Tab-separated table of C-alpha atoms and ligand atoms in Angstrom:
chain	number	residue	atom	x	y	z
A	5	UNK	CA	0.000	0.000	0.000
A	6	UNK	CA	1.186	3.467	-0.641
A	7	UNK	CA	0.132	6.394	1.497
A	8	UNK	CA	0.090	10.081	0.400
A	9	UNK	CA	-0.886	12.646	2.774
A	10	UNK	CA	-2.998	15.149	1.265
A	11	UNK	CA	-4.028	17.521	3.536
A	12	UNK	CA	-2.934	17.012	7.395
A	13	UNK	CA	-4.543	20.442	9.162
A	14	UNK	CA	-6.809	20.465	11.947
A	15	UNK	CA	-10.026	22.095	11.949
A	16	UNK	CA	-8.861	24.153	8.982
A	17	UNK	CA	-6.110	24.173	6.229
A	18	UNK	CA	-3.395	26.233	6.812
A	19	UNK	CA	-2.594	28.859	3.734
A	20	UNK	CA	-1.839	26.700	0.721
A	21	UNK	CA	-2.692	23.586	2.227
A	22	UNK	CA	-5.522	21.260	2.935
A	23	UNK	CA	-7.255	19.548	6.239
A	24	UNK	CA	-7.681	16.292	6.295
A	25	UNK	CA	-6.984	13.676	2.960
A	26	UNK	CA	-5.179	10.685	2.476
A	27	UNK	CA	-4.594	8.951	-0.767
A	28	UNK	CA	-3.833	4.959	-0.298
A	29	UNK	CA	-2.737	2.768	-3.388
A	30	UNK	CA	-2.680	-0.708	-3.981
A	31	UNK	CA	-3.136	-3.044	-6.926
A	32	UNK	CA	-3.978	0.405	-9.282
A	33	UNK	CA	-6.921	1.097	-6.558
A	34	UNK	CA	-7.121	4.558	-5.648
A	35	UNK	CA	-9.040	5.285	-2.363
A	36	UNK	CA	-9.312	8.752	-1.111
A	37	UNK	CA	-9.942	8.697	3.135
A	38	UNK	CA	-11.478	11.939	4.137
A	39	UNK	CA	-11.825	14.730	1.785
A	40	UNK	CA	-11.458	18.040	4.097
A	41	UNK	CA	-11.008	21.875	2.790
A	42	UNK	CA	-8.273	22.214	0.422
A	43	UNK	CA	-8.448	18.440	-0.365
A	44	UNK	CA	-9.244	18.515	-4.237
A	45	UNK	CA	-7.117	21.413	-4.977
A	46	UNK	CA	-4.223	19.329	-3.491
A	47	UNK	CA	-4.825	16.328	-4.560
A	48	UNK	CA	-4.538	17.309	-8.292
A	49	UNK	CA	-0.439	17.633	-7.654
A	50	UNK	CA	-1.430	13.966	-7.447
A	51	UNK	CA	-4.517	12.495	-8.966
A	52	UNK	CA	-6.967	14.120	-11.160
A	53	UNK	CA	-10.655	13.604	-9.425
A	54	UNK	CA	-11.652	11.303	-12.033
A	55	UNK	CA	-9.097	9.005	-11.475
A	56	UNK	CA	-10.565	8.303	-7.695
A	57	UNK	CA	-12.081	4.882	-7.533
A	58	UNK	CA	-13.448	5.379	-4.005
A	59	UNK	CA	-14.183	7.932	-0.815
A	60	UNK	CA	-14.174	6.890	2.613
A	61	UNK	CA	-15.088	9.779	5.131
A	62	UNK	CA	-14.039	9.004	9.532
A	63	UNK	CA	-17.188	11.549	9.945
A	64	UNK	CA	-18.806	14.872	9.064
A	65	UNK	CA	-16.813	17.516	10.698
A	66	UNK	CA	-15.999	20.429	7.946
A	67	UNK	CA	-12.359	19.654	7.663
A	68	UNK	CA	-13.104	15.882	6.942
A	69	UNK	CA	-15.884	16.651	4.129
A	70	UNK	CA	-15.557	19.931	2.783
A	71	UNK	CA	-14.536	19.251	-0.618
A	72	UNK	CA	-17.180	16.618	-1.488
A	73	UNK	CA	-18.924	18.788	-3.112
A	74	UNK	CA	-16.624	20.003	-5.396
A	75	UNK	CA	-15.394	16.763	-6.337
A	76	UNK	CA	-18.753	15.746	-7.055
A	77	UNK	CA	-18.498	19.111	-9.472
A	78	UNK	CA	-14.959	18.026	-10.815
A	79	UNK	CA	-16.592	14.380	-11.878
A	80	UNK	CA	-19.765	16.009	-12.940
A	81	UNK	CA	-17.955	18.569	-15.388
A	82	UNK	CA	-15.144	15.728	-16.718
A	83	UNK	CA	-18.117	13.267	-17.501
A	84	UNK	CA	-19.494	16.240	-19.636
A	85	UNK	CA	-16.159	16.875	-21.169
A	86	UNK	CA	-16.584	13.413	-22.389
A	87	UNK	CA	-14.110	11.603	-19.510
A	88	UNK	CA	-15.783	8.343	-18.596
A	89	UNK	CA	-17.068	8.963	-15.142
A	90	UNK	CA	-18.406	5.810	-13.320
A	91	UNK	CA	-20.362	6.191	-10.254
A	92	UNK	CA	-17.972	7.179	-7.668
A	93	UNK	CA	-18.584	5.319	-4.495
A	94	UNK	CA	-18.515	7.280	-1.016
A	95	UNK	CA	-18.284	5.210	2.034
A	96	UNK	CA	-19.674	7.144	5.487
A	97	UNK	CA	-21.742	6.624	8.402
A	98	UNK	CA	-25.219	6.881	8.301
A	99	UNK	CA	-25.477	7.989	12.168
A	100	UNK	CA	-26.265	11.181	10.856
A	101	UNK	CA	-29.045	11.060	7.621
A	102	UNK	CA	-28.641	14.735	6.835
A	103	UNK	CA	-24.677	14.426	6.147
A	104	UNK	CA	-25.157	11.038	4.740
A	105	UNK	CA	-27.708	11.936	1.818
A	106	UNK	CA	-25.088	14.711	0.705
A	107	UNK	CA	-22.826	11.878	-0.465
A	108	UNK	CA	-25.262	11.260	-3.260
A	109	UNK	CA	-25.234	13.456	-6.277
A	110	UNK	CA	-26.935	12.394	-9.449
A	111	UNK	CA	-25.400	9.537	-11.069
A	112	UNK	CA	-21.935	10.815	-10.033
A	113	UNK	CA	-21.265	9.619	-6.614
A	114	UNK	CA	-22.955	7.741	-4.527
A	115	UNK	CA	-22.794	7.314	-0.378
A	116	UNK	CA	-22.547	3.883	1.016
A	117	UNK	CA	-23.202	2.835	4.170
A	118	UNK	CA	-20.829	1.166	6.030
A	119	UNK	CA	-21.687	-0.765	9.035
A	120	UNK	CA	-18.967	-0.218	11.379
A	121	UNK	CA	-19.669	-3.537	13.217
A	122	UNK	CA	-18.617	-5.367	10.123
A	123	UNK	CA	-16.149	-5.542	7.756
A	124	UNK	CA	-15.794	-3.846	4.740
A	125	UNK	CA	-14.414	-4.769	1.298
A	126	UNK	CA	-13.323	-1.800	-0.999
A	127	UNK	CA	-10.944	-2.900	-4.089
A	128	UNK	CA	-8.244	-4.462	-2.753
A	129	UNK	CA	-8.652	-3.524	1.068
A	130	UNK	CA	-10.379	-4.919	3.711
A	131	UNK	CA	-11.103	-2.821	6.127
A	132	UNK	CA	-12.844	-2.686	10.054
A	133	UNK	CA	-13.864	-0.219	12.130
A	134	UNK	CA	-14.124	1.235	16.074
A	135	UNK	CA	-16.001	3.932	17.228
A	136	UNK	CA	-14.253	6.798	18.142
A	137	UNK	CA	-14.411	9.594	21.474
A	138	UNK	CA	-15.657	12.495	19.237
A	139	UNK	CA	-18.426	15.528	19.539
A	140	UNK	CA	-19.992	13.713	16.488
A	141	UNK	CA	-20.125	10.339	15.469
A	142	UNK	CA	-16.882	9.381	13.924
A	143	UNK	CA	-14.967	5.864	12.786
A	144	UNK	CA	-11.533	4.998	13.205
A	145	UNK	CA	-10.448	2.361	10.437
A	146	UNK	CA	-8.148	-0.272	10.141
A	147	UNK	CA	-7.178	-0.959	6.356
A	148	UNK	CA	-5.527	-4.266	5.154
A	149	UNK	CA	-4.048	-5.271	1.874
A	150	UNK	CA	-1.601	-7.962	1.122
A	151	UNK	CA	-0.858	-8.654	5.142
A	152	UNK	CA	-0.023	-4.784	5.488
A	153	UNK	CA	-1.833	-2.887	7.247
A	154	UNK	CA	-2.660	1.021	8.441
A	155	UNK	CA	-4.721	2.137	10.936
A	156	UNK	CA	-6.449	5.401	10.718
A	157	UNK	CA	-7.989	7.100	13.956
A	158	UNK	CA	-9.854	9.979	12.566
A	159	UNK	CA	-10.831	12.304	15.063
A	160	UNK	CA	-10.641	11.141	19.013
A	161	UNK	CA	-9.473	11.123	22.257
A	162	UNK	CA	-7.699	8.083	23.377
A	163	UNK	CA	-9.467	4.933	24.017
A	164	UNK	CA	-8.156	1.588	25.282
A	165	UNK	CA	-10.339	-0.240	23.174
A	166	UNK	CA	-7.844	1.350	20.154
A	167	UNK	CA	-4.586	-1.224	21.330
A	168	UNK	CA	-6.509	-4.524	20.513
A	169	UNK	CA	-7.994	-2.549	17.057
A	170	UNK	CA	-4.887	-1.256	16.173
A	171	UNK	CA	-2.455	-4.313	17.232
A	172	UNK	CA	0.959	-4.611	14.998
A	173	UNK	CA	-0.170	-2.466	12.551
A	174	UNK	CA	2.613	-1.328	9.741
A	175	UNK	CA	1.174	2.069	10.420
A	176	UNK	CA	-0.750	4.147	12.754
A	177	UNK	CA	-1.640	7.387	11.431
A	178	UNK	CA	-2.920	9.183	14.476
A	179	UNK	CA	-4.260	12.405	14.796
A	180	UNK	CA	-2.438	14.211	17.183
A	181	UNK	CA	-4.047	17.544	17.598
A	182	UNK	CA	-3.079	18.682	21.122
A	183	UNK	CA	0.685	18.977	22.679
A	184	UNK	CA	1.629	17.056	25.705
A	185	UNK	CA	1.246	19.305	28.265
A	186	UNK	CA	-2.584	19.878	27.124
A	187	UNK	CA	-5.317	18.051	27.776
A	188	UNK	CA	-7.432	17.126	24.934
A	189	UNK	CA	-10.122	15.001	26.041
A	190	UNK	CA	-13.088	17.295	26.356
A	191	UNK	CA	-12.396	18.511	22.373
A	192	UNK	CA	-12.733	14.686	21.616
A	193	UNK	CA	-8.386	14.884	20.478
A	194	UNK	CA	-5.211	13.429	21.747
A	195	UNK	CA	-2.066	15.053	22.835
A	196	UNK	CA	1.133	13.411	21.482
A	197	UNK	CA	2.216	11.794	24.720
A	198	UNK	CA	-1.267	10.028	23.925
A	199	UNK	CA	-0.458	9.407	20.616
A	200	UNK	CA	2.907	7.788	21.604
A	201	UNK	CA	2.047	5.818	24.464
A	202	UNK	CA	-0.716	4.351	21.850
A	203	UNK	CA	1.867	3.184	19.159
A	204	UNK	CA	4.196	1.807	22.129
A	205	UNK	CA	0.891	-0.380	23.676
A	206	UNK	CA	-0.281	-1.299	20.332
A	207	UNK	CA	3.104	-2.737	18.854
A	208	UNK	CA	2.877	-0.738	15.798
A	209	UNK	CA	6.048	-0.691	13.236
A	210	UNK	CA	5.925	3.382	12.440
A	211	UNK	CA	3.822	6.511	14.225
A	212	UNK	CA	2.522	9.649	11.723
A	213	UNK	CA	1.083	12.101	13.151
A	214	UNK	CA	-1.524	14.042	11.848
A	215	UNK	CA	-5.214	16.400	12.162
A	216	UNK	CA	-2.004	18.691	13.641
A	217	UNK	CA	-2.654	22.330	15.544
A	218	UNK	CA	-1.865	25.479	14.433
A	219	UNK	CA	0.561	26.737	16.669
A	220	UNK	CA	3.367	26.042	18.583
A	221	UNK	CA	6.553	24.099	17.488
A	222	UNK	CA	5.351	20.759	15.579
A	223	UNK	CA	8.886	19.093	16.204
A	224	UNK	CA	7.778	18.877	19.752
A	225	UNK	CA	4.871	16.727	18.885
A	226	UNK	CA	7.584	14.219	17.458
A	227	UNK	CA	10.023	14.825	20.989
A	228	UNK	CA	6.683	14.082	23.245
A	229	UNK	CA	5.460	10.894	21.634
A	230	UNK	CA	8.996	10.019	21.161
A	231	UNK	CA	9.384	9.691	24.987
A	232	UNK	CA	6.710	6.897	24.713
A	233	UNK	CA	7.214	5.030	21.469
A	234	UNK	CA	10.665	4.309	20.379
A	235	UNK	CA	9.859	3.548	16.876
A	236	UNK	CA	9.728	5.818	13.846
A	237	UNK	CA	7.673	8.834	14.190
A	238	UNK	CA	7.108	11.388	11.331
A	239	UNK	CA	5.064	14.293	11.361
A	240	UNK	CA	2.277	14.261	8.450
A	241	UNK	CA	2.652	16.909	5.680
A	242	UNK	CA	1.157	17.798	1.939
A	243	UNK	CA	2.534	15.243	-0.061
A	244	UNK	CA	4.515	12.610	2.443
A	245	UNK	CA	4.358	9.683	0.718
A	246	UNK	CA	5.004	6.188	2.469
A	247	UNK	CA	5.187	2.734	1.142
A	248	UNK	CA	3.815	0.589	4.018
B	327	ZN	ZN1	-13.732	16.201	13.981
């Protein structure tokens, strides 16, 4: 599997940037996980939208979905420019109907359910999920392929429930929106201590952390979590790209 961040903000993009997007690749399939503000713009250094074969969305905060719509837009204008545009496939929650029904657009994409108690086959990965310690209903996801595998946490505090999920995985990308000496809890994030005491319980080969603040020194996210998890740890940023 290949992983390319797209977008690794918090709550908004910074200037030039995007919130949260992650392209994975395997066997030619091209999934999209989260598609936040600044997503399709970024992605394009990339991809062009019509060469998605599926979405995947953690949940429906703004800077996890704000560019469906205007990938919808980019497929809708490419199919009329005479690019042949199957359905695009968006897998979400359906906790929330109002959020969910968005996901549909014409013929042009279409939102899938996923029941988080089950697994889920998209292309070549097979994927499970765990509920997550959010504001809103949100899914952290586990993605396999070819006995590799990545877990993503979307949003969340930490849970213990993630070590079992997220045992020897190849690579934990975990968001990581709070420093160590905050507490991040009651906003439904982790801190990095958090983030690195996961990857250390969990067994997990490599730590990214992502969903990152806006201020402060980032390195220190990597010099917290580092106290806790001995492995590698790399920050996320526009474009990383990691063969896992
Ligand atoms: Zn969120």
């Amino acid at each position: 599997m290949k992983l390319t961040v797209i977008g690794a903000w918090g709550g908004y993009p910074k200037m030039d940037e995007a919130s949260s997007g992650y392209l994975l690749e395997h066997d030619g399939y091209k999934l999209l996980i989260d598609c936040g503000s600044g997503v399709l713009s970024k992605l394009q250094n990339i991809i062009q939208p019509e060469e998605l074969d599926g979405v995947i969305i953690s949940h429906y905060h703004p800077d996890h979905i704000a560019d469906i719509g205007v990938l919808q837009h980019a497929r809708l204008i490419q199919g009329f420019l005479g690019k042949n545009m199957p359905t695009l496939p968006i897998y979400g929650h359906n906790l929330d109907q109002e959020e969910f029904v968005k996901l549909t657009y014409k013929n042009i994409t279409k939102g899938m359910a996923y029941n988080p108690a089950s697994r889920l086959s998209i292309g070549p990965f097979d994927i499970s999920f765990i509920r997550t310690n959010h504001p809103v209903p949100c899914f952290a996801m586990r993605l396999e392929a070819d006995r590799k595998s990545l877990v993503f946490t979307g949003d969340s505090s930490f849970k213990e429930e993630f070590i079992p999920f997220s045992q020897n995985a190849d690579l934990l990308l975990c968001e990581c929106n709070f420093y160590a000496h905050q507490n991040g809890a009651g906003a439904g994030h982790m801190t990095s201590t958090e983030a690195g005491r996961f990857a250390r319980m969990a067994g997990v080969n490599q730590l990214v952390l992502t969903h990152l603040p806006h201020y402060g020194q980032l390195s220190d996210l990597i010099n917290e979590a580092a106290k806790e998890f001995e492995g590698k740890i790399l920050l996320a940023e526009q474009f990383l790209s990691i063969d896992v």
